[in-house]
mmCIF file of C-alpha atoms in Angstrom:
data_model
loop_
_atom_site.group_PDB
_atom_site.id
_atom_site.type_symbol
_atom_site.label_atom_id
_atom_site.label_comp_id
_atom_site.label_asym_id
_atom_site.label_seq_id
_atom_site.Cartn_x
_atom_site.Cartn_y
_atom_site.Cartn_z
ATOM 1 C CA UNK B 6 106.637 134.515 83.912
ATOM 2 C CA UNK B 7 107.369 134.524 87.637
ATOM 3 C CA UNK B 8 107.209 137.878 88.453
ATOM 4 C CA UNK B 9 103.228 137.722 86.565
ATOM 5 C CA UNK B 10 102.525 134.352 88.524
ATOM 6 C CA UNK B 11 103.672 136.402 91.662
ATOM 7 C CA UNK B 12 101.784 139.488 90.752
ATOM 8 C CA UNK B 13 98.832 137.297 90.193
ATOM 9 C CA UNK B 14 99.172 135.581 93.089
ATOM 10 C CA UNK B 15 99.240 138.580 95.682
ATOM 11 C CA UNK B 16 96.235 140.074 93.526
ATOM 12 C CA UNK B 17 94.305 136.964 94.284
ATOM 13 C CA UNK B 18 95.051 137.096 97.987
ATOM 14 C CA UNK B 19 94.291 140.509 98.209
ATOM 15 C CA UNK B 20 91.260 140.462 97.007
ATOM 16 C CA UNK B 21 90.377 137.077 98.854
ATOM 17 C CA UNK B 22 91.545 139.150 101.787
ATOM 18 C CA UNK B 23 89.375 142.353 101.409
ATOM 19 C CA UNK B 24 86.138 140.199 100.673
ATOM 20 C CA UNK B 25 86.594 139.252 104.097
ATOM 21 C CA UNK B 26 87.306 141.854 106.025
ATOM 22 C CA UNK B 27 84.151 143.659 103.936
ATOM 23 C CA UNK B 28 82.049 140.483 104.536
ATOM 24 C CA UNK B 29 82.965 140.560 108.627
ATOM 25 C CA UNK B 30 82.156 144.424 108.776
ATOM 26 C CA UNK B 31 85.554 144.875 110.493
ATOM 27 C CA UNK B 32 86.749 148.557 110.935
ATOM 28 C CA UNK B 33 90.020 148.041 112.295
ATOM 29 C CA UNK B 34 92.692 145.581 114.074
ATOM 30 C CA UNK B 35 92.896 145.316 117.972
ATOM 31 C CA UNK B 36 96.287 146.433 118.800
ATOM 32 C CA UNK B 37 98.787 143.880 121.243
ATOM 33 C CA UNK B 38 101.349 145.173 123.424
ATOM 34 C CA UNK B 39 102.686 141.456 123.963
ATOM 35 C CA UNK B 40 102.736 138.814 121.743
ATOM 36 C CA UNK B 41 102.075 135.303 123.592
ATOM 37 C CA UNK B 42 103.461 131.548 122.492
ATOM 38 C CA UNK B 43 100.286 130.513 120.581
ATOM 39 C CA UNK B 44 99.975 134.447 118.231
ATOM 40 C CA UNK B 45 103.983 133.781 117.849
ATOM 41 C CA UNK B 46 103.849 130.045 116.578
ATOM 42 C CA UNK B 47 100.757 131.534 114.182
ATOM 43 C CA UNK B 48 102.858 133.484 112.620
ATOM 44 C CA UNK B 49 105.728 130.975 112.389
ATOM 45 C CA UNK B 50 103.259 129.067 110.768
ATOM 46 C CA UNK B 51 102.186 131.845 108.226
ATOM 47 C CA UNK B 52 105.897 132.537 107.451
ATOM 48 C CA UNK B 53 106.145 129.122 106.273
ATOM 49 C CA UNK B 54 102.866 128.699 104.569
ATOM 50 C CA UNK B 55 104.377 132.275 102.484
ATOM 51 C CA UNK B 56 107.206 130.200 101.579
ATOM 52 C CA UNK B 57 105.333 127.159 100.559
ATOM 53 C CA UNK B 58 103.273 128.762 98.596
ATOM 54 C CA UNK B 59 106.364 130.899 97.060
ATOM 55 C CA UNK B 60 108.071 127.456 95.937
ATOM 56 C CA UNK B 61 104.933 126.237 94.668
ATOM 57 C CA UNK B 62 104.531 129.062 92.461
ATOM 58 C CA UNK B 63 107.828 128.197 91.453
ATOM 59 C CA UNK B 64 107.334 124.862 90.635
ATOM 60 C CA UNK B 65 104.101 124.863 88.809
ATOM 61 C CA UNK B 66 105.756 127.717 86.214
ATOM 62 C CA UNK B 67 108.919 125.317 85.986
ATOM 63 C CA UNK B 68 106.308 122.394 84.901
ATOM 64 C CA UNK B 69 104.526 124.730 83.020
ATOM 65 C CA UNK B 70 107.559 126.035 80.792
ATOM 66 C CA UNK B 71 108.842 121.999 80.845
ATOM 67 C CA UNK B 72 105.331 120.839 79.670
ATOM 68 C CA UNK B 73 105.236 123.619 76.447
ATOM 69 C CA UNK B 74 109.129 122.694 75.819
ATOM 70 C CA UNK B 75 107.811 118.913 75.430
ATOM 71 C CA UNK B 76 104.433 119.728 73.209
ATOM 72 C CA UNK B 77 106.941 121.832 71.301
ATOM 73 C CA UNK B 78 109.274 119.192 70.661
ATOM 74 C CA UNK B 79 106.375 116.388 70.325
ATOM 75 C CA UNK B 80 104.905 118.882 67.779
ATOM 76 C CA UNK B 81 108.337 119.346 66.002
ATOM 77 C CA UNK B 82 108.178 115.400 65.443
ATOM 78 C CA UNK B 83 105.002 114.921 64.841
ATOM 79 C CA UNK B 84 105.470 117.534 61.720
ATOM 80 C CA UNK B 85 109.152 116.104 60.613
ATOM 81 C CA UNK B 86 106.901 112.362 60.697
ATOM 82 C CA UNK B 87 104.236 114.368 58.462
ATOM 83 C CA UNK B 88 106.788 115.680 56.464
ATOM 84 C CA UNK B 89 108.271 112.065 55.654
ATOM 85 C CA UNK B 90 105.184 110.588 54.850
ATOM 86 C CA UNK B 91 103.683 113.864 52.714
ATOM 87 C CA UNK B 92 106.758 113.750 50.366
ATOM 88 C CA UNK B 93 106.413 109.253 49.925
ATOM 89 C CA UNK B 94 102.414 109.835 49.260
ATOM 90 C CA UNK B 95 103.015 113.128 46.935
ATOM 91 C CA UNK B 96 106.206 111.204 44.971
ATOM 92 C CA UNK B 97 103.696 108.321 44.083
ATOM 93 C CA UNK B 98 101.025 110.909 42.866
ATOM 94 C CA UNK B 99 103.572 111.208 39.595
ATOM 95 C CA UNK B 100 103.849 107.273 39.502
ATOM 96 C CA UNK B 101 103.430 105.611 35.670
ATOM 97 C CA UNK B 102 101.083 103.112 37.664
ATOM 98 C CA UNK B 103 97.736 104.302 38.423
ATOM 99 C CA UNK B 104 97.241 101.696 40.925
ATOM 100 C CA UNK B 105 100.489 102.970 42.492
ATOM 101 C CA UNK B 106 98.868 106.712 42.006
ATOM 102 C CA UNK B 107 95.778 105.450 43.716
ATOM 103 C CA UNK B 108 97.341 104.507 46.675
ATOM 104 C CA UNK B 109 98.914 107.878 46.537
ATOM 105 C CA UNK B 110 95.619 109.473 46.764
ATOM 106 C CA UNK B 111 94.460 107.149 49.568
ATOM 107 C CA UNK B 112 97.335 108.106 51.549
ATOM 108 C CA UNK B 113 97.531 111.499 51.216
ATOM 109 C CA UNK B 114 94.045 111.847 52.235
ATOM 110 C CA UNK B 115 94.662 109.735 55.662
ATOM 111 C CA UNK B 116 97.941 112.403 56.185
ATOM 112 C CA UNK B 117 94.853 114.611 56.309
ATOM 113 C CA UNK B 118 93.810 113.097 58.686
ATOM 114 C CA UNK B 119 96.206 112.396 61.092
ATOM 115 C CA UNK B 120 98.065 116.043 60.205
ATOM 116 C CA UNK B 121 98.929 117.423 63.517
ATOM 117 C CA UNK B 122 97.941 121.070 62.759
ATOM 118 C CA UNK B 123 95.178 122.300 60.612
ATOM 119 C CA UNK B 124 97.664 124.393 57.584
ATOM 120 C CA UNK B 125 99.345 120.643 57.426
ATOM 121 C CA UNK B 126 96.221 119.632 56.812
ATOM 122 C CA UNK B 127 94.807 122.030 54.105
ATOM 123 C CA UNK B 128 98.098 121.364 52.738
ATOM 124 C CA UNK B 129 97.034 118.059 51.991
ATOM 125 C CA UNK B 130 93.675 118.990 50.575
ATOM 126 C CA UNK B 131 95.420 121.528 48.179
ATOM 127 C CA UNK B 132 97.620 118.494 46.580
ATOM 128 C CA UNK B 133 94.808 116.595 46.119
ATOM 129 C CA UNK B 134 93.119 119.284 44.696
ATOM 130 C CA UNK B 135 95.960 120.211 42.686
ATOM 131 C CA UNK B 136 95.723 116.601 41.216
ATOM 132 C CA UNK B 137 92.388 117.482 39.496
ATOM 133 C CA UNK B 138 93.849 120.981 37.727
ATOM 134 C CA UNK B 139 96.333 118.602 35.975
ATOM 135 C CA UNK B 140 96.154 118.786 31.817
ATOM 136 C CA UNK B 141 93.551 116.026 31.376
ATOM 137 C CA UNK B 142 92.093 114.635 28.015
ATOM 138 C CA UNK B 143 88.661 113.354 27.976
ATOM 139 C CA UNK B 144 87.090 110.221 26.391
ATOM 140 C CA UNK B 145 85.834 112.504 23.663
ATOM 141 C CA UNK B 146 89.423 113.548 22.668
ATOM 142 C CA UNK B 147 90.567 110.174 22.240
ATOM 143 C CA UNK B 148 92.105 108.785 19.204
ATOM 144 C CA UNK B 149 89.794 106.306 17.613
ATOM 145 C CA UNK B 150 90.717 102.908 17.915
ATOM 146 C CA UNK B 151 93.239 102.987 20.143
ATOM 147 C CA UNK B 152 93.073 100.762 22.713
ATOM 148 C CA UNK B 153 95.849 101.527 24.806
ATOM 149 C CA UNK B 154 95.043 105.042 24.995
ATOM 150 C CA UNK B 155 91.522 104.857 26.484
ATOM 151 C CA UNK B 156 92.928 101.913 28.882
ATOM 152 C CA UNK B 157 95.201 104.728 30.381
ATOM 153 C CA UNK B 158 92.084 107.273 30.404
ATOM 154 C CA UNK B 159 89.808 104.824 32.340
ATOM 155 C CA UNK B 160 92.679 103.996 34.675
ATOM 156 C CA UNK B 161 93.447 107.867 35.456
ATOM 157 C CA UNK B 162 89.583 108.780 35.414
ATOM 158 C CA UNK B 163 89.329 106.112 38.256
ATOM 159 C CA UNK B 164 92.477 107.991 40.228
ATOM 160 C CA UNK B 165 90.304 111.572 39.954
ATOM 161 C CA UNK B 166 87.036 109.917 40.600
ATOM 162 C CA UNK B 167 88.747 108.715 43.620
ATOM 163 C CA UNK B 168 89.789 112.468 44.572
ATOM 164 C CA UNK B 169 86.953 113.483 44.313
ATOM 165 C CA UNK B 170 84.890 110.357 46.256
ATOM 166 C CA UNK B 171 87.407 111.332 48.856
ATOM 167 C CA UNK B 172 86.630 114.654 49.469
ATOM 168 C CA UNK B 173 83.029 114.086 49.265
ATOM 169 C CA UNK B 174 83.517 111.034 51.991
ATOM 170 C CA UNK B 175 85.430 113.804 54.856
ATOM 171 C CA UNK B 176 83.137 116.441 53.859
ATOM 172 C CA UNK B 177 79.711 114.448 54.929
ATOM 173 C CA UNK B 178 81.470 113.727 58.418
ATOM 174 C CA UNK B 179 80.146 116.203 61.196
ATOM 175 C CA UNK B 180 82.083 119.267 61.955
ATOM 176 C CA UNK B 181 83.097 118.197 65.761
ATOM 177 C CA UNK B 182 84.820 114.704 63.506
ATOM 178 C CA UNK B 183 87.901 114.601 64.049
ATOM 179 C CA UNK B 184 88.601 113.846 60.541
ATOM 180 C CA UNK B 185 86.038 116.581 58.706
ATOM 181 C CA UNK B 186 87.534 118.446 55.985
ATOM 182 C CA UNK B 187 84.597 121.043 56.313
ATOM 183 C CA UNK B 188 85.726 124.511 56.627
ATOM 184 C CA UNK B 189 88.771 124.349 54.771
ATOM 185 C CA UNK B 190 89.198 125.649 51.478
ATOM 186 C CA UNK B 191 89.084 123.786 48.035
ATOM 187 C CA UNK B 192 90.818 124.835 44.942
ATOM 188 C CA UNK B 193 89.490 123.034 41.784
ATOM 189 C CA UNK B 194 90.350 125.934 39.368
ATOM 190 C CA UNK B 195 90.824 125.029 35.926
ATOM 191 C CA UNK B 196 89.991 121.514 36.706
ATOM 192 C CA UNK B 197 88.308 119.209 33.815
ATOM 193 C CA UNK B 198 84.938 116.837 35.041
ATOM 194 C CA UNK B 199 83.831 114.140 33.141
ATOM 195 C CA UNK B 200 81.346 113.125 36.392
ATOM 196 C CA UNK B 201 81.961 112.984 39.650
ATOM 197 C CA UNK B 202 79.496 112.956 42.857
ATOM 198 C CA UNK B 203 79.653 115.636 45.924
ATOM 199 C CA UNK B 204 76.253 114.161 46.860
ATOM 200 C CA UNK B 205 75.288 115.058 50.716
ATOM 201 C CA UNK B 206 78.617 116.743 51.184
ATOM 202 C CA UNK B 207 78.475 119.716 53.802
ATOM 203 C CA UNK B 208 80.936 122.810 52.371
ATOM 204 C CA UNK B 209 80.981 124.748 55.569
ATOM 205 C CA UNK B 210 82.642 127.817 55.552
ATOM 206 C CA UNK B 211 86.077 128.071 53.484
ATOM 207 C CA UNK B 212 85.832 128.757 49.525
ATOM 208 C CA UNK B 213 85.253 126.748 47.023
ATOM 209 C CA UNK B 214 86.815 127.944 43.381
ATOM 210 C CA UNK B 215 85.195 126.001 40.344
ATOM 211 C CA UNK B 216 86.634 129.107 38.432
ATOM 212 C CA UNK B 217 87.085 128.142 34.398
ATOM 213 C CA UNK B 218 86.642 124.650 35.078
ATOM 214 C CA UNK B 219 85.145 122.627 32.140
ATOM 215 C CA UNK B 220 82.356 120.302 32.765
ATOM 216 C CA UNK B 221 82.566 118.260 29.618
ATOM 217 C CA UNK B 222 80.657 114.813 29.740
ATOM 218 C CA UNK B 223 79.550 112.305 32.178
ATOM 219 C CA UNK B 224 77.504 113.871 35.420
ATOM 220 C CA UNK B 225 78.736 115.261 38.604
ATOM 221 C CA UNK B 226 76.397 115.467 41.008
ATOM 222 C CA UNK B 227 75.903 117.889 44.319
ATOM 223 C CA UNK B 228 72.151 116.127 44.958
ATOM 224 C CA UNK B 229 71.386 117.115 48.463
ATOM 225 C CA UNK B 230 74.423 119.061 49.134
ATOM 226 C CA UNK B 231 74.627 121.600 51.643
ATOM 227 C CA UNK B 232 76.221 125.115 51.308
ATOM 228 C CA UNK B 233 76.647 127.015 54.959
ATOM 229 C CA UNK B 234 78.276 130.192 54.859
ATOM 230 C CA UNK B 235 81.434 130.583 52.381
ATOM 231 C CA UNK B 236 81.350 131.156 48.909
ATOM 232 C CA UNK B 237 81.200 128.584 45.659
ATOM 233 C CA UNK B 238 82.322 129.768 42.856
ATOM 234 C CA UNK B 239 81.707 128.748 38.861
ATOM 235 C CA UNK B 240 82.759 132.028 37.605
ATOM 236 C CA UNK B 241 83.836 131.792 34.020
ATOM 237 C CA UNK B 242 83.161 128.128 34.027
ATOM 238 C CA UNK B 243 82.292 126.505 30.722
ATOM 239 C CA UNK B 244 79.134 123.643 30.815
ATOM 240 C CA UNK B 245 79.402 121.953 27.408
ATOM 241 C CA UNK B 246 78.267 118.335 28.031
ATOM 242 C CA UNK B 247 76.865 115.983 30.415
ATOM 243 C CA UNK B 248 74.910 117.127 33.641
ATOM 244 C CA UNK B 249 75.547 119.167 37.034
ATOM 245 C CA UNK B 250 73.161 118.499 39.551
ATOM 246 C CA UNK B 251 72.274 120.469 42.199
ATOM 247 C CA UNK B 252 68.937 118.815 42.643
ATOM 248 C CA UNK B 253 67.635 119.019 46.638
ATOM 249 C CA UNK B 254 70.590 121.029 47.599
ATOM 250 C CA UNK B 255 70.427 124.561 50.279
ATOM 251 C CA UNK B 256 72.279 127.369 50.329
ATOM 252 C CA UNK B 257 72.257 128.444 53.282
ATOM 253 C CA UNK B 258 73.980 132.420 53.724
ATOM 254 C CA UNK B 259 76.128 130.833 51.112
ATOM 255 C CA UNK B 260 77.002 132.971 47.606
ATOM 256 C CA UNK B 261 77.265 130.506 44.681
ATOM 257 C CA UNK B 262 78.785 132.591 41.620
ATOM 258 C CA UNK B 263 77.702 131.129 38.172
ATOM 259 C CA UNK B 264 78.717 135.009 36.590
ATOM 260 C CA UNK B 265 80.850 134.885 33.180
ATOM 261 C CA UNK B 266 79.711 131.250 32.747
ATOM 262 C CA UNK B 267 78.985 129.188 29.657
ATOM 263 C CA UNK B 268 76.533 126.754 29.134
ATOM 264 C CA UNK B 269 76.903 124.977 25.603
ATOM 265 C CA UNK B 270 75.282 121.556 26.396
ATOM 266 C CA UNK B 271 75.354 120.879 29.669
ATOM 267 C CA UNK B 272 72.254 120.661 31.537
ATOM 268 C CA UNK B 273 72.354 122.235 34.653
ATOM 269 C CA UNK B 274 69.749 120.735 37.511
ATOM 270 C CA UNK B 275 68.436 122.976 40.606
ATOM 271 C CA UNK B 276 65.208 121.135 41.001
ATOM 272 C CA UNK B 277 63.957 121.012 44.914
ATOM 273 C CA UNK B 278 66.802 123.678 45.448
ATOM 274 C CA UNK B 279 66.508 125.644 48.951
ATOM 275 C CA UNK B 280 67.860 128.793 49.329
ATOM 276 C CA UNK B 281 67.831 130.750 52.860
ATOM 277 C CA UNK B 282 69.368 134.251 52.838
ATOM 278 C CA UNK B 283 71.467 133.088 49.828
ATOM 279 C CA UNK B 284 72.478 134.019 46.558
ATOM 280 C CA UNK B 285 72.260 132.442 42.932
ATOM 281 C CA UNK B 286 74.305 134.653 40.558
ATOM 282 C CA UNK B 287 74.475 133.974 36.795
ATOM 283 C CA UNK B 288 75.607 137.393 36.134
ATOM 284 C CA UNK B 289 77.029 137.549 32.309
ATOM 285 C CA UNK B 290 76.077 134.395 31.835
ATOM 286 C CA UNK B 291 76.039 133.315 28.072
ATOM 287 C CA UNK B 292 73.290 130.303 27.680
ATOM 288 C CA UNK B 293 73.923 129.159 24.100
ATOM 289 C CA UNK B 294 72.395 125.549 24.446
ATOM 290 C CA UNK B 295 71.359 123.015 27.171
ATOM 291 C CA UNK B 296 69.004 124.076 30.233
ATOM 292 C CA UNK B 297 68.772 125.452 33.360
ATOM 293 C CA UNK B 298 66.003 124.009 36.071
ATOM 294 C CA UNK B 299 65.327 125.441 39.111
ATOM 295 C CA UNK B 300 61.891 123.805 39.327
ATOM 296 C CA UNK B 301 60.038 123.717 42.347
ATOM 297 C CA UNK B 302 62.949 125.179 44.499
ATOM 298 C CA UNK B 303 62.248 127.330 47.777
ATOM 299 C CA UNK B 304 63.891 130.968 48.205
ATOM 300 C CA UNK B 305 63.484 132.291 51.273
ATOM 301 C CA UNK B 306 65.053 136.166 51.754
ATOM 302 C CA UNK B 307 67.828 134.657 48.819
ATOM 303 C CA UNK B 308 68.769 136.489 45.359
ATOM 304 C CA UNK B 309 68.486 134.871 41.674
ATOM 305 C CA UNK B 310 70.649 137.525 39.665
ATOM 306 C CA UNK B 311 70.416 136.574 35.538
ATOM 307 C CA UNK B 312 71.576 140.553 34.955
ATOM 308 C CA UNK B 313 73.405 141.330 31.762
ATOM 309 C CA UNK B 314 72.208 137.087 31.338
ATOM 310 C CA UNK B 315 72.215 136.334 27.297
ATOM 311 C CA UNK B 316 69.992 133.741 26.120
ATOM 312 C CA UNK B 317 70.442 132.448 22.878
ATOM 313 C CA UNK B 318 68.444 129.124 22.781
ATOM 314 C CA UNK B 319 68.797 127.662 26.435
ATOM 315 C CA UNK B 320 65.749 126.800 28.544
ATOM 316 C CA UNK B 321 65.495 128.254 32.119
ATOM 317 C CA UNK B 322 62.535 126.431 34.381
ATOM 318 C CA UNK B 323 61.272 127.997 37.549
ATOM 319 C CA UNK B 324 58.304 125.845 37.294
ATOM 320 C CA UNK B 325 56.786 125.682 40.622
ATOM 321 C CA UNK B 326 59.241 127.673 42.704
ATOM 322 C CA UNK B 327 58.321 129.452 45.529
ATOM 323 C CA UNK B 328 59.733 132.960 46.490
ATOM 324 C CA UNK B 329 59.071 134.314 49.844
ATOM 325 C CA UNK B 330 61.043 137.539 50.591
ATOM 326 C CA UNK B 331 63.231 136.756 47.397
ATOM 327 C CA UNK B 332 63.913 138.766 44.255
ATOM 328 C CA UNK B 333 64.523 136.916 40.469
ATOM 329 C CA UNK B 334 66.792 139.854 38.676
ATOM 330 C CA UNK B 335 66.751 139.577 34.700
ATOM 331 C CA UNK B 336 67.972 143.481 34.218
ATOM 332 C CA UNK B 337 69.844 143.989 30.669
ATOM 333 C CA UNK B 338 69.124 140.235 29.204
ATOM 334 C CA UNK B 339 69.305 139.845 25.998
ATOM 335 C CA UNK B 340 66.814 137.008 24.556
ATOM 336 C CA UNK B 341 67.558 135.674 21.103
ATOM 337 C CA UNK B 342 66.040 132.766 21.418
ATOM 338 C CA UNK B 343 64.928 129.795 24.012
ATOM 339 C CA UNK B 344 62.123 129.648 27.115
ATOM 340 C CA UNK B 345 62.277 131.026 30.269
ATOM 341 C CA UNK B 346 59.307 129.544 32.203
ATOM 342 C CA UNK B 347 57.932 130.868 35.122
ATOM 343 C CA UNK B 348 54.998 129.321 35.188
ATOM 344 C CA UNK B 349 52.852 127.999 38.558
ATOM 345 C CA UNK B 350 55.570 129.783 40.167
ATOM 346 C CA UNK B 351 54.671 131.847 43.881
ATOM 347 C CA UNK B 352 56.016 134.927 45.343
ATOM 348 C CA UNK B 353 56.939 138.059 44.367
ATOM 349 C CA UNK B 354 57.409 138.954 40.733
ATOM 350 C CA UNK B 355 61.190 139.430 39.437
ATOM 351 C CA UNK B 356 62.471 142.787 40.033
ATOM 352 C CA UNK B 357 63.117 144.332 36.563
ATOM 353 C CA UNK B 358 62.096 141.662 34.283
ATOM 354 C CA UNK B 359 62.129 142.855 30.378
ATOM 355 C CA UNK B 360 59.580 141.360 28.566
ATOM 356 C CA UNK B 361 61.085 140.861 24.760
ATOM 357 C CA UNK B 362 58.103 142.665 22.739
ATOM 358 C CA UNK B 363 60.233 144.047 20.596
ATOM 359 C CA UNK B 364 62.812 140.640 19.786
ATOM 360 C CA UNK B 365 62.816 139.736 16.456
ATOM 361 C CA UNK B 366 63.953 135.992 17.184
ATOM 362 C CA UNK B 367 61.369 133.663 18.394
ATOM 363 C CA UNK B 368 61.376 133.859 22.419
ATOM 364 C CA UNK B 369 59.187 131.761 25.106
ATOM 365 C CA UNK B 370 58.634 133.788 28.485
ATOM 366 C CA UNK B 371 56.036 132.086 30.397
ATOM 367 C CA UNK B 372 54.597 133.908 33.922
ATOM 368 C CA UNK B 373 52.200 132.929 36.027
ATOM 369 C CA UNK B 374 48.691 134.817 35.523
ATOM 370 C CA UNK B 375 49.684 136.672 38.951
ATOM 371 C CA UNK B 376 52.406 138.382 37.693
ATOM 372 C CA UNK B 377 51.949 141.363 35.403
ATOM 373 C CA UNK B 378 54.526 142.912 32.697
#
């Protein structure tokens, strides 16, 4: 470290030198056969200014190494202090109490914020997300007439609501906040939702799994949600009751993955949807029941991608949607039965749509007079 400060150092002055001598067109040094009292004490005075300058060197690289040896050890506290406090808030996530659980939740997500690096943090966020992939029974699996067991059900529904609320709360906080959770990445895998509400969340950057999770009553809700960049994923997820609704959300360079899912029930809301240079996949869907609405929803330059889609008595609106530089891809679909309904719609027509002439099971496919098989 000295010898670089030194090296730097001499660099500087040489260069601060020859701008000078280039600047005062000089072409060479007047020579002095004797050296009187006031050149001598000049140079007794640059000798020491050297050795000033030497020491200071010195001392501002021995404060600089003593300043990093004290963030290190402020850091190593701070994270031993995070570690204390992590495994009190995790230890009351497996609490009998649900208030005690609750407060869990609540504290784990201020460790969040106060975590003194960011992998602390995401640490954090992966707990809390972990929470949500725990086994969880829904009101519909109940036993009837027992009172005890939906008391418990409410009581841990309120704990994941809570998660959730949570996340939604630190994601709607702008990015330069010190306590924003956007960016990082959320793991909800596997996870069961019986509602929820992500409304006017910001997922910027990071992933977002929803892989195989099971949306299976009540209605979680993504209204006026923003997707920047990143990826969401719903691959292989299963929509069998109660709502999802994306209505007045944007994707913006964002991929949201729907491919492999399965929609049973559920129905599935993209009305007012925006989508700038994004994607909408549903690739292998399977729509056996329930609806999909994308009405009056903007793509600009995006992707809708229903190939190898089959449709087997689902509705799927674009009523009123507006395509300007986007492309609507049904290739392979099979139609056995249900409405896909295009109608009113603007833009382009869908690249490689398969009109079912030759189904044998009642279909609806409804265009707008613009667009021609």
């Amino acid at each position: 470290m000295l010898a670089l400060t030194f090296a730097a150092a001499l660099l500087v002055a040489a260069a601060v030198f020859y701008t000078g001598w280039d600047l005062l067109s000089a072409h060479g040094l007047k020579p002095e056969h004797r050296v009187d009292s006031k050149t001598l004490f000049d140079l007794v005075k640059l000798s020491f200014g050297v050795v000033a300058g030497a020491g200071a060197l010195v001392a501002l690289v021995v404060a600089y190494r003593r300043q990093r040896v004290d963030e290190d050890g402020a850091l190593r506290e701070a994270t031993r202090l995070h570690t204390e406090r992590f495994t009190t808030a995790v230890s009351h996530l497996g609490h009998d109490s649900a208030a005690v659980r609750l407060g869990g939740v609540h504290a784990l997500a201020g460790l969040a914020d106060d975590a003194p690096t960011r992998e602390l943090r995401q640490t954090c966020i992966d707990v809390l997300c972990s929470y949500l992939r725990l086994p969880y029974t829904g009101e519909a699996d109940l036993p009837a007439g027992d009172a005890e067991a939906r008391h418990n059900y409410l009581a841990l529904r309120e704990v994941r609501h809570s998660v959730i609320r949570l996340i939604r709360d630190h994601l709607r906080l702008e990015p330069e906040h010190l306590h924003s959770w956007q960016g990082h990445d959320f793991d909800f895998t596997g996870a069961t939702f019986d509602g929820g509400d992500f409304s006017e969340a910001t997922f910027s950057g990071g992933t977002v799994s929803f892989d195989e999770a099971a949306f299976s009553g009540g209605e979680v809700a993504f209204h006026r949600t923003t997707f920047s960049g990143g990826k969401v994923s719903f691959y292989a997820a299963k929509f069998s009751g109660g709502a999802v609704v994306f209505s007045g959300a944007t994707f913006s360079g964002s991929t949201v993955e729907f491919g492999k899912a399965m929609f049973s029930g559920s129905m599935v809301y993209f009305n007012r949807l925006t989508v700038c240079d994004g994607v909408l996949n549903f690739y292998g869907a399977a729509f056996s029941g329930g609806a999909v609405k994308v009405k009056e929803g903007r793509f600009s330059g995006g992707t809708v991608n229903f190939h190898s889609t089959t449709f087997s008595g689902s509705t799927v609106n674009f009523h009123g949607t507006r395509f300007s530089g986007s492309a609507v891809d049904f290739k392979e679909v099979v139609f056995s039965s249900g409405t896909v309904d295009f109608r009113q719609a603007r833009g382009t027509a869908p690249s490689g749509l398969p009109l079912p002439r030759r189904s044998s099971m009642p279909i609806g496919l409804l265009l707008p007079r613009a667009w021609s098989g």
